[in-house]
Amino acid sequence: MSAARTEETTVESTASSPAVQKDVKRRWVSYIWDTFDKPPEERWLMFKLDTAILTFASLGYFIKYLDQININNAFVSGMKEDLGLFGNELNYMQTCWTVGYVIGEIPSNILLTRLKPRYWIPAAELLWTVLTFSLSRCNTPTQFYVLRFFIGLAESTFNPGMQYIIGSWYRKDELAKRSCIFHTSSGIASMFSGYLMDAVYRLGGRNGFKGWQWLFVIDGVISLPVALSGFFVLPDVPEISNPWYLTKDEVALAQKRMQMEGRQNRGAFTKSKLKKIFSSWHIYLLTLLYILFNNGAAGSQPIFQQYLKNSADPVYSVGQINSYPTTTYAVQVVTTLAYAWSSDTFLHGKRWPPIVFGACVNIISYVSLAVWDIPTGWKWTCYIISGAGYGLSGLLMAWAHEICSEDNEERSLVIGSMIEMAYVFQAWLPLLVWQQVDGPEYQKGFITVSCLSIALIVSCFVVRHLDLKEKEVKRNEKTQEEGAEYASSESSVAVPREASLSKA
């Protein structure tokens, strides 16, 4: 979409067709929210979809991240001392979770092309909720390792699965905002977990539970109703969807929208399709891009918390150790939404500029922290602004949906591969560069993520170049096909005319 373009394509109902494309002038309100410029039928459909999908996706990702990040908050809130975790036990707990997450992702996303998502995803949520409750009764590192593995396995269904569903219902000009709204839940959950730990720490001693144990109990209580709601609100994907809140006409309109977008329906993973997928640059470079993003930010490491916990002057309370680092996640939430709106509106669908910006903020922050001997105010600033690098996931996912839009199975496999391989690296990389015993001066970690952020910028431009080149090839092929069709139609008209002249 060029900067000079003042019109957008939408879907409108007419007397002759249930859904046709029509160009309309874009009003300023559409820059606030894209449905304001759509016809009434489509606007009502989008309202229902946003209410169902975004609400469930955001709440589900909220509880996933709440259950994922709580181990860090529990660790700095008494669990370390109570269980004698003075080695690298926290690293091992995080690695066990990551291993389970890695094992489950791609198989789960492949199953989503065959099963009904509204049953598969909520069932997995219910399982990890029960396992989160169980963490409150653990009293040895080994018990944590086992449960964290199975929690990771159950949680592996959600992020790639919901990304696949979002990409199945929304068009290009709608994707980035929805995907980024979905991902802001991780930042909000990280903030909330810090505040929650501060609040529940005071419950220590009640009913035989310590403060950090109460965190797991309350996390489970929050997660349970969200998991159960999924069975009722998740709409599957358009071609098999029949939720109670959509009419048959609305489902047909949703299917038509995806046809206009070139988004393909579900199909089989045949040998020829797999060969096509693995012979394309899509799966390799998009996966590399997500690996560099996911491991080029220290969002999964409690580096700010450990800095505060190890501070001797001044000494911070448990409440302050859990609350102050939430400022980093506040930056993540704000920048994630800013990336989404700027990419969809001012940047006219371009995904790469915010990605490069976030990577640059990472480099500034982590190079400064690697030096370490810097003013305390700037050190705090670096910890806080590093959140600007956490919020790029939604844009990367939107970009992948667009690049792979013509093949449903490729889209599913690429999304699963991106997240899976990112966590494969996250399973072993922290054991090398984010060792608990090195904290809070994680020099190896800070240098590593700075280098990964540089590589992210380079890879982003490579993907952009290949994507533009591929689109140009497709445009040329389409022009040639249209030219051949036009020539064929002209000849079919010309022949009868010449014959009639000869007869005359």
mmCIF file of C-alpha atoms in Angstrom, residues 1 26 172-173 175-177 180 335-355 394-396 398-399 402:
data_model
loop_
_atom_site.group_PDB
_atom_site.id
_atom_site.type_symbol
_atom_site.label_atom_id
_atom_site.label_comp_id
_atom_site.label_asym_id
_atom_site.label_seq_id
_atom_site.Cartn_x
_atom_site.Cartn_y
_atom_site.Cartn_z
ATOM 1 C CA MET A 1 0.000 0.000 0.000
ATOM 2 C CA ARG A 26 -10.513 6.314 4.170
ATOM 3 C CA LYS A 172 -3.601 -7.649 6.226
ATOM 4 C CA ASP A 173 -4.641 -4.164 7.350
ATOM 5 C CA LEU A 175 -3.489 -8.192 11.513
ATOM 6 C CA ALA A 176 -0.772 -6.127 13.174
ATOM 7 C CA LYS A 177 -3.116 -4.368 15.604
ATOM 8 C CA CYS A 180 0.104 -6.788 18.948
ATOM 9 C CA THR A 335 5.643 0.438 22.522
ATOM 10 C CA THR A 336 3.838 -2.715 21.336
ATOM 11 C CA LEU A 337 0.662 -0.733 20.695
ATOM 12 C CA ALA A 338 2.655 2.084 19.114
ATOM 13 C CA TYR A 339 4.325 -0.406 16.759
ATOM 14 C CA ALA A 340 0.943 -1.844 15.748
ATOM 15 C CA TRP A 341 -0.812 1.447 14.973
ATOM 16 C CA SER A 342 2.187 3.013 13.238
ATOM 17 C CA SER A 343 2.782 -0.096 11.111
ATOM 18 C CA ASP A 344 -0.857 -0.369 9.995
ATOM 19 C CA THR A 345 -1.434 3.349 9.402
ATOM 20 C CA PHE A 346 1.490 5.772 9.097
ATOM 21 C CA LEU A 347 3.859 3.159 7.675
ATOM 22 C CA HIS A 348 1.164 1.744 5.343
ATOM 23 C CA GLY A 349 1.644 -1.915 6.264
ATOM 24 C CA LYS A 350 5.439 -1.902 6.538
ATOM 25 C CA ARG A 351 6.595 -4.152 9.392
ATOM 26 C CA TRP A 352 10.360 -3.637 9.321
ATOM 27 C CA PRO A 353 10.800 -0.052 10.672
ATOM 28 C CA PRO A 354 9.467 -0.778 14.204
ATOM 29 C CA ILE A 355 11.507 -4.004 14.282
ATOM 30 C CA GLY A 394 3.112 -9.362 17.141
ATOM 31 C CA LEU A 395 4.658 -7.560 14.157
ATOM 32 C CA LEU A 396 6.855 -10.538 13.290
ATOM 33 C CA ALA A 398 1.746 -10.466 11.273
ATOM 34 C CA TRP A 399 4.577 -10.317 8.741
ATOM 35 C CA GLU A 402 1.205 -12.044 5.155
#
